[in-house]
Amino acid sequence: MTLEESREVIPLMENMINQIEEQQELMAEMYQAMEQRDGQLILFQEQNQRLQELNNELQEQLQILPSIEELLELLEKKEGEIKTLKEEKQMLQNENQQWKELGEKLNNESRLLQKQNEELLNCRID
């Protein structure tokens, strides 16, 4: 190669070297950006995995809880039992009142009989 040709080729080669260096810098920046995105992707995947685990746990907890329909049925049953118990209580209170009144009548009659017995005894003694 002649000196003249070398003078023409050297600037071209320097230009090519500069372009290669620029491309290497761009590739390094792209590689760094990809590493950051990979890190973010891994973080998102871990978060997604944790959310899946939490969702599964929540689904298990929901399976354990009785359904609203079951709770409503149980509530209606208990309301029926409470109503029956209130009715039985009222009946017992009424019966208790009747026994009380009967007891008072018996006491009154007993006092009356006792009074009559005393009068009879007083009549005999006189």
CSV table of C-alpha atoms in Angstrom, one decimal, residues 14-59:
chain,number,residue,atom,x,y,z
A,14,GLU,CA,-10.2,5.7,12.6
A,15,ASN,CA,-13.8,6.5,11.7
A,16,MET,CA,-14.7,2.8,11.7
A,17,ILE,CA,-13.0,2.4,15.1
A,18,ASN,CA,-15.0,5.3,16.5
A,19,GLN,CA,-18.2,3.8,15.2
A,20,ILE,CA,-17.3,0.4,16.7
A,21,GLU,CA,-16.6,2.1,20.1
A,22,GLU,CA,-19.9,4.0,19.9
A,23,GLN,CA,-21.7,0.7,19.1
A,24,GLN,CA,-19.9,-1.0,22.1
A,25,GLU,CA,-21.0,1.9,24.3
A,26,LEU,CA,-24.6,1.5,23.0
A,27,MET,CA,-24.5,-2.2,23.5
A,28,ALA,CA,-23.2,-1.8,27.1
A,29,GLU,CA,-26.0,0.6,27.8
A,30,MET,CA,-28.5,-1.8,26.3
A,31,TYR,CA,-27.0,-4.6,28.3
A,32,GLN,CA,-27.3,-2.6,31.5
A,33,ALA,CA,-30.9,-1.7,30.7
A,34,MET,CA,-31.7,-5.4,30.0
A,35,GLU,CA,-30.1,-6.4,33.3
A,36,GLN,CA,-32.3,-3.8,35.1
A,37,ARG,CA,-35.4,-5.1,33.3
A,38,ASP,CA,-34.4,-8.7,34.2
A,39,GLY,CA,-34.1,-7.6,37.8
A,40,GLN,CA,-37.5,-6.0,37.7
A,41,LEU,CA,-39.0,-9.0,35.9
A,42,ILE,CA,-37.6,-11.3,38.6
A,43,LEU,CA,-39.0,-9.0,41.3
A,44,PHE,CA,-42.4,-9.0,39.5
A,45,GLN,CA,-42.3,-12.8,39.3
A,46,GLU,CA,-41.6,-13.1,43.0
A,47,GLN,CA,-44.4,-10.7,43.8
A,48,ASN,CA,-46.7,-12.5,41.5
A,49,GLN,CA,-45.7,-15.8,43.2
A,50,ARG,CA,-46.4,-14.3,46.6
A,51,LEU,CA,-49.8,-13.0,45.4
A,52,GLN,CA,-50.7,-16.5,44.1
A,53,GLU,CA,-49.8,-18.0,47.5
A,54,LEU,CA,-51.9,-15.4,49.3
A,55,ASN,CA,-54.8,-16.0,46.9
A,56,ASN,CA,-54.5,-19.7,47.5
A,57,GLU,CA,-54.5,-19.2,51.3
A,58,LEU,CA,-57.5,-16.9,51.0
A,59,GLN,CA,-59.4,-19.5,48.9
